[in-house]
PDB file of C-alpha atoms in Angstrom:
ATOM      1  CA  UNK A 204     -12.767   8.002 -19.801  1.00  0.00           C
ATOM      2  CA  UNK A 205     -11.783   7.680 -16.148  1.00  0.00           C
ATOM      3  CA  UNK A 206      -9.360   4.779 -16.229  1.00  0.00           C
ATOM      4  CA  UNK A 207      -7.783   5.814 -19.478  1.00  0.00           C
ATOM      5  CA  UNK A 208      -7.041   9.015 -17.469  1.00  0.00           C
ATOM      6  CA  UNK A 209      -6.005   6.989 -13.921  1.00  0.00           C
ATOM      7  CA  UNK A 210      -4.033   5.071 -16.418  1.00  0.00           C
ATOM      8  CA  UNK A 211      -1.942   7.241 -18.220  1.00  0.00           C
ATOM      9  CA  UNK A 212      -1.582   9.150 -14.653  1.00  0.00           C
ATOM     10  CA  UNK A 213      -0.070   6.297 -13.329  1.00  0.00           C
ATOM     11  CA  UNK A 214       2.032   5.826 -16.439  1.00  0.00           C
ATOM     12  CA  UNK A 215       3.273   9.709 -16.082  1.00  0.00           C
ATOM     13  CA  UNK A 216       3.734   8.928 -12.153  1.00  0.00           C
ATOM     14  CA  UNK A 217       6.125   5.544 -13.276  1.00  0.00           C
ATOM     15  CA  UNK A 218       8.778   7.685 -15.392  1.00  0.00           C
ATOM     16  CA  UNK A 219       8.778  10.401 -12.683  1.00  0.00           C
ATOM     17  CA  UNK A 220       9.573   7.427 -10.046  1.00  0.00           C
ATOM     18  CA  UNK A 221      11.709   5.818 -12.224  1.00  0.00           C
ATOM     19  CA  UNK A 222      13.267   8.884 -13.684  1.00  0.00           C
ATOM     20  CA  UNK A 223      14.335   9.608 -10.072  1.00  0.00           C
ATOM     21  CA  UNK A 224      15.303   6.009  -9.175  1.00  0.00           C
ATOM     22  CA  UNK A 225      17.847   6.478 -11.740  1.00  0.00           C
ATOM     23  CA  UNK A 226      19.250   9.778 -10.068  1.00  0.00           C
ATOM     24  CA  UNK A 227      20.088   8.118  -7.118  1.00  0.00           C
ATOM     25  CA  UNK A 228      23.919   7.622  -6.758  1.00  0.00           C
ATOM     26  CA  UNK A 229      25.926   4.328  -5.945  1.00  0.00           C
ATOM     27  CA  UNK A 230      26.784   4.350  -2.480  1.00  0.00           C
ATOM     28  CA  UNK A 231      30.661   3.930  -1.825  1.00  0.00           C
ATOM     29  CA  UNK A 232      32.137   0.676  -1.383  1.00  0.00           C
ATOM     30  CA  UNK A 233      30.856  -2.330  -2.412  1.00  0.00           C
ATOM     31  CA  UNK A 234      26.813  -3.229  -1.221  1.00  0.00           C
ATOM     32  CA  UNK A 235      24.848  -6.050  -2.285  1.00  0.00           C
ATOM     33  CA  UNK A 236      22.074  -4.086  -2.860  1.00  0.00           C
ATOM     34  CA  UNK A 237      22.753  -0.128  -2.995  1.00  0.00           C
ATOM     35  CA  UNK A 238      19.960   2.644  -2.401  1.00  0.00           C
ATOM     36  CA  UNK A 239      18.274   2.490  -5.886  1.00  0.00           C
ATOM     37  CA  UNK A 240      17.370  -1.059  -6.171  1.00  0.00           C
ATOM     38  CA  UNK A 241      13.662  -0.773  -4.080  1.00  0.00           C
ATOM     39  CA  UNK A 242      12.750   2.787  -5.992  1.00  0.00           C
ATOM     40  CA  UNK A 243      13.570   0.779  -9.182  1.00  0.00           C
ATOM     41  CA  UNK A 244      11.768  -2.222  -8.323  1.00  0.00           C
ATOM     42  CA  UNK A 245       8.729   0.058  -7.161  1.00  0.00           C
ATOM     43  CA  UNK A 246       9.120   1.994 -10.411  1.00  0.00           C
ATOM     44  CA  UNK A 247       8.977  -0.979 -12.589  1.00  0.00           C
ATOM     45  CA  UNK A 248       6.107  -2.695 -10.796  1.00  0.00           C
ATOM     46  CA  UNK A 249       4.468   0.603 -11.476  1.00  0.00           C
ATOM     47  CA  UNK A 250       5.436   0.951 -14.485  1.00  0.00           C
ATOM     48  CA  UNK A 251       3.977  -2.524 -15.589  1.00  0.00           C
ATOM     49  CA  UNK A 252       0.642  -2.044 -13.768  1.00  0.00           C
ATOM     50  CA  UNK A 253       0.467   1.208 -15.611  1.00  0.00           C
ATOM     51  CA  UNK A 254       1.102  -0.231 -19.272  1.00  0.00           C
ATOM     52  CA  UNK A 255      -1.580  -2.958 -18.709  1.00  0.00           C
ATOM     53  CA  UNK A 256      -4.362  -0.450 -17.545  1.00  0.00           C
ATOM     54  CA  UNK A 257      -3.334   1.581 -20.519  1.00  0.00           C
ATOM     55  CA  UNK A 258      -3.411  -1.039 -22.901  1.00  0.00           C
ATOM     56  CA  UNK A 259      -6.936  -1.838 -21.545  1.00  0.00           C
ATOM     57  CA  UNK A 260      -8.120   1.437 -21.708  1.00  0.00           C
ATOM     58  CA  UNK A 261      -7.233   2.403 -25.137  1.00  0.00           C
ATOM     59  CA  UNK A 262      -7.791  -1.215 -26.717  1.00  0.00           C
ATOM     60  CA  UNK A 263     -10.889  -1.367 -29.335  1.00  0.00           C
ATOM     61  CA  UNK A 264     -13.935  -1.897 -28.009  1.00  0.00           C
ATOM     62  CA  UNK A 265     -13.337  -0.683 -24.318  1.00  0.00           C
ATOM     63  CA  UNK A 266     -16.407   0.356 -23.333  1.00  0.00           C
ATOM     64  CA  UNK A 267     -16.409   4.120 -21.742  1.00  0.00           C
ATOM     65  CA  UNK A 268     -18.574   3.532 -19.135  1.00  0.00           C
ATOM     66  CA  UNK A 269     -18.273   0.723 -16.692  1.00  0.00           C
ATOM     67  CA  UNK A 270     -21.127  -1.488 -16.942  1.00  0.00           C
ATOM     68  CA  UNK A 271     -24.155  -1.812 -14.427  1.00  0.00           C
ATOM     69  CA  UNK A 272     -25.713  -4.515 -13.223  1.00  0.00           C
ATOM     70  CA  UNK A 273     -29.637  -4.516 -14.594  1.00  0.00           C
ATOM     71  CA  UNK A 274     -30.588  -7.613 -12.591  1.00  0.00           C
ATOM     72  CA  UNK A 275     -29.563  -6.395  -9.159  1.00  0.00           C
ATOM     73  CA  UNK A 276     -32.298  -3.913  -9.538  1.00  0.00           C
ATOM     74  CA  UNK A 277     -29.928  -1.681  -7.346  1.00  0.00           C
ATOM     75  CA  UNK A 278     -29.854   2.052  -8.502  1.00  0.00           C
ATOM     76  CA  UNK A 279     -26.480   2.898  -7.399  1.00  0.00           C
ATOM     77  CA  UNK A 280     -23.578   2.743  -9.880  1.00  0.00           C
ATOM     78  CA  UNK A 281     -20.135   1.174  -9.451  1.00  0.00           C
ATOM     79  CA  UNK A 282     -18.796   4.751  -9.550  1.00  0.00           C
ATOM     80  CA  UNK A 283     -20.592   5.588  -6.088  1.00  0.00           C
ATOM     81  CA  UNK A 284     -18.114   6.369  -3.386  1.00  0.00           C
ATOM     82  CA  UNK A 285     -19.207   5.176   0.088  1.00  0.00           C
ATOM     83  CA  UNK A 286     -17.490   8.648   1.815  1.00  0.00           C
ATOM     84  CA  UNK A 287     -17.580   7.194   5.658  1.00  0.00           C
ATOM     85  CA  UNK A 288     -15.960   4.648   4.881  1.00  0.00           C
ATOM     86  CA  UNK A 289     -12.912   6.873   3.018  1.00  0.00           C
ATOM     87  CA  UNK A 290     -12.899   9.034   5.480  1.00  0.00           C
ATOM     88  CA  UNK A 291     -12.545   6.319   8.498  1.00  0.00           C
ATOM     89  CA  UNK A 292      -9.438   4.888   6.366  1.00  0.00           C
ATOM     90  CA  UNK A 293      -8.129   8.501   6.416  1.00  0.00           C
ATOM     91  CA  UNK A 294      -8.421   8.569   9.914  1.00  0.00           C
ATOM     92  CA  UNK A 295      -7.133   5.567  10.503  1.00  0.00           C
ATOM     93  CA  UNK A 296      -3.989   6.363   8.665  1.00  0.00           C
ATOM     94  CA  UNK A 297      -3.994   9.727  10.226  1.00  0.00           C
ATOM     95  CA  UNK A 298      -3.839   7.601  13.945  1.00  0.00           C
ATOM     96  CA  UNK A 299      -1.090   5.647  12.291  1.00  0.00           C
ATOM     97  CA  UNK A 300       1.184   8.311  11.710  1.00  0.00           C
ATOM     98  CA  UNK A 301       0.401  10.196  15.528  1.00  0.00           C
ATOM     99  CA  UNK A 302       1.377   6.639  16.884  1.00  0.00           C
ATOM    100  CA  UNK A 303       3.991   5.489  14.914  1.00  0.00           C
ATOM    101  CA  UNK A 304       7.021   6.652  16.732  1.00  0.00           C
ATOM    102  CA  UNK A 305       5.804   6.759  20.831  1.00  0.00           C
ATOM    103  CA  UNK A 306       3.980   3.439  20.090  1.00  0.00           C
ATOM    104  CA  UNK A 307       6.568   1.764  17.580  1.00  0.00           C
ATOM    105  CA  UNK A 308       6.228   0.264  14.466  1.00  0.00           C
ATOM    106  CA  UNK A 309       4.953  -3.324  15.021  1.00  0.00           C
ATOM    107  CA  UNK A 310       2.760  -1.907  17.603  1.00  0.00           C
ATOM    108  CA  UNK A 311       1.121   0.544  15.619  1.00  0.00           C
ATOM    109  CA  UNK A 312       0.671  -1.410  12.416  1.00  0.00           C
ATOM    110  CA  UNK A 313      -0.933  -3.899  14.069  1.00  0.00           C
ATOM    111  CA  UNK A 314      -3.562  -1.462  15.428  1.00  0.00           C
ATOM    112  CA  UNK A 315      -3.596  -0.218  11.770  1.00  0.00           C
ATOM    113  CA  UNK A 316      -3.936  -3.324  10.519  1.00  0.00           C
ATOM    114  CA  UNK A 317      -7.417  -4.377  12.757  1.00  0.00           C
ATOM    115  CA  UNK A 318      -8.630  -0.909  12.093  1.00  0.00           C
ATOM    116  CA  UNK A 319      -8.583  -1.162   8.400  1.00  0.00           C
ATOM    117  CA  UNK A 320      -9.791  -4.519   8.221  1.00  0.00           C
ATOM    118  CA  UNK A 321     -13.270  -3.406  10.613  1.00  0.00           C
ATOM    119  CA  UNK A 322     -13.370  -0.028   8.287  1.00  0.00           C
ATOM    120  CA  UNK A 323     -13.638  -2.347   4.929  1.00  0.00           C
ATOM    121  CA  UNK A 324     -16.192  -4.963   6.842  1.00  0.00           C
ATOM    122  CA  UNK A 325     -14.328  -8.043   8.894  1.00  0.00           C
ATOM    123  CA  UNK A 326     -15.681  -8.818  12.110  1.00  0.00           C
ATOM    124  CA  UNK A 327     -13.392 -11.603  12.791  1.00  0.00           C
ATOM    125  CA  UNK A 328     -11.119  -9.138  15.631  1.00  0.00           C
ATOM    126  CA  UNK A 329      -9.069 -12.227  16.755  1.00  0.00           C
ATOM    127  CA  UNK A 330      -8.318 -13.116  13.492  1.00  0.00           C
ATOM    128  CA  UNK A 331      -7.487  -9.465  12.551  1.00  0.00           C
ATOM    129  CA  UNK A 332      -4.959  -9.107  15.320  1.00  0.00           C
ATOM    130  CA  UNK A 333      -3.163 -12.414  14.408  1.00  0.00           C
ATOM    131  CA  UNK A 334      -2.502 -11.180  11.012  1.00  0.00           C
ATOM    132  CA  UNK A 335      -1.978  -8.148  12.074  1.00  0.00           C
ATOM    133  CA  UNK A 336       0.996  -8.911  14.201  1.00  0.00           C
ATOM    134  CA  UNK A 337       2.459 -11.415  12.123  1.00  0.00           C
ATOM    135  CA  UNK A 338       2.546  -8.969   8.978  1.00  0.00           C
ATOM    136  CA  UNK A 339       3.835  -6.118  11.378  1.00  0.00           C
ATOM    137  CA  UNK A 340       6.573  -8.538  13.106  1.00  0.00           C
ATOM    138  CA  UNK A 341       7.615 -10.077  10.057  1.00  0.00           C
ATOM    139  CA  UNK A 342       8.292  -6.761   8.249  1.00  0.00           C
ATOM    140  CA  UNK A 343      10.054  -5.548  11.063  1.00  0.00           C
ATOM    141  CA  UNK A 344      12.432  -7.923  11.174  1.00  0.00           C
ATOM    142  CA  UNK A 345      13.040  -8.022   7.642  1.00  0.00           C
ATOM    143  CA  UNK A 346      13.238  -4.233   7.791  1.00  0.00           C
ATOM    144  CA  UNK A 347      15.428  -3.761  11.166  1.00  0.00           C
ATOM    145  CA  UNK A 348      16.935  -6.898  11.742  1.00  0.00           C
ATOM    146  CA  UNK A 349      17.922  -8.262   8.477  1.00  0.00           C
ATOM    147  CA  UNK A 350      18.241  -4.903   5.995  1.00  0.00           C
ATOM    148  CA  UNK A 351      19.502  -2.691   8.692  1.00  0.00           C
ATOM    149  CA  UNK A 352      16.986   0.047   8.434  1.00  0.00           C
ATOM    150  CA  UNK A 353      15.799   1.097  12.211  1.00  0.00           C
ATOM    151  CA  UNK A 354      12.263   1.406  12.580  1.00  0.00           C
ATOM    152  CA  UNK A 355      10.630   2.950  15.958  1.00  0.00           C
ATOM    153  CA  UNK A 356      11.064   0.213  18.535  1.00  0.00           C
ATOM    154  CA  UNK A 357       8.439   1.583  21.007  1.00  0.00           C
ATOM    155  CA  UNK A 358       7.190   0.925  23.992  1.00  0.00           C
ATOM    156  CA  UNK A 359       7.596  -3.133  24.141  1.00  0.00           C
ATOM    157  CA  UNK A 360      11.343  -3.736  22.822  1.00  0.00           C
ATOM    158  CA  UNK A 361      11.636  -7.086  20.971  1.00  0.00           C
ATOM    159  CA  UNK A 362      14.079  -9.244  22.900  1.00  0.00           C
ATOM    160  CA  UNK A 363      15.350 -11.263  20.074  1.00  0.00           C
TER     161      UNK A 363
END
């Protein structure tokens, strides 16, 4: 019963997106790619991630109840939330948006990045940072450099 609710939220929360995608005006002039084309993109991908969890949760023979594994011999279920863990990841993402703006964007998503990954189990810190940064510098520059869309510079200004 749980995903076929999740589901259809998610297919309510697609037309709302997508409903105001749509709103959105044309800027003036001519732009290779005006203000609505991410919200539609976003709406869409929701949109068909919503119809495929729908179609799974109302298809014949879906079972109800998400099965358990009987030879593990462990008594939890798979609907067992592990609550420190959530509420690390909310803390994390609470420290994400304090630091955003003084530290800057690459900084802080970074950090963000190596926090998240020791919340959900990785012990491999070098490894975390390297990704990290290169996901962080990388969507910088597509974001400031390339679309024109400032982000917080912060406290170490890229050069190039």
């Amino acid at each position: 019963m749980t995903q076929r609710i999740v589901s259809v939220g998610f297919l309510l929360a697609a037309v709302v997106v997508l409903g105001q995608a749509f709103a959105i005006t044309d800027g003036n002039g001519y732009q290779a790619v005006g203000p609505r084309v991410f919200p539609l993109l976003v709406g869409f991908g929701l949109a068909v991630v919503a119809v495929i969890g729908v179609v799974q949760a109302f298809r014949p023979g879906a079972p109800d109840e998400p099965a358990t594994s009987e030879t593990s011999g462990n008594a939890e279920s798979q609907d067992d939330v592990h609550w420190p863990s959530v509420l690390m990841l909310l803390g994390a993402l609470a420290g994400y948006a304090l630091i955003l703006v003084p530290a800057g964007y690459w900084q802080a998503t970074t950090v963000f990045f190596v926090a998240v990954a020791r919340v959900l189990g990785s012990r491999r810190l070098l490894r975390d940072l390297l990704v990290g940064l290169v996901l962080a510098l990388a969507t910088y520059f597509l974001f400031d450099r390339l679309l024109g869309i400032s982000l917080p510079p912060g406290l170490i200004r890229l050069a190039f």
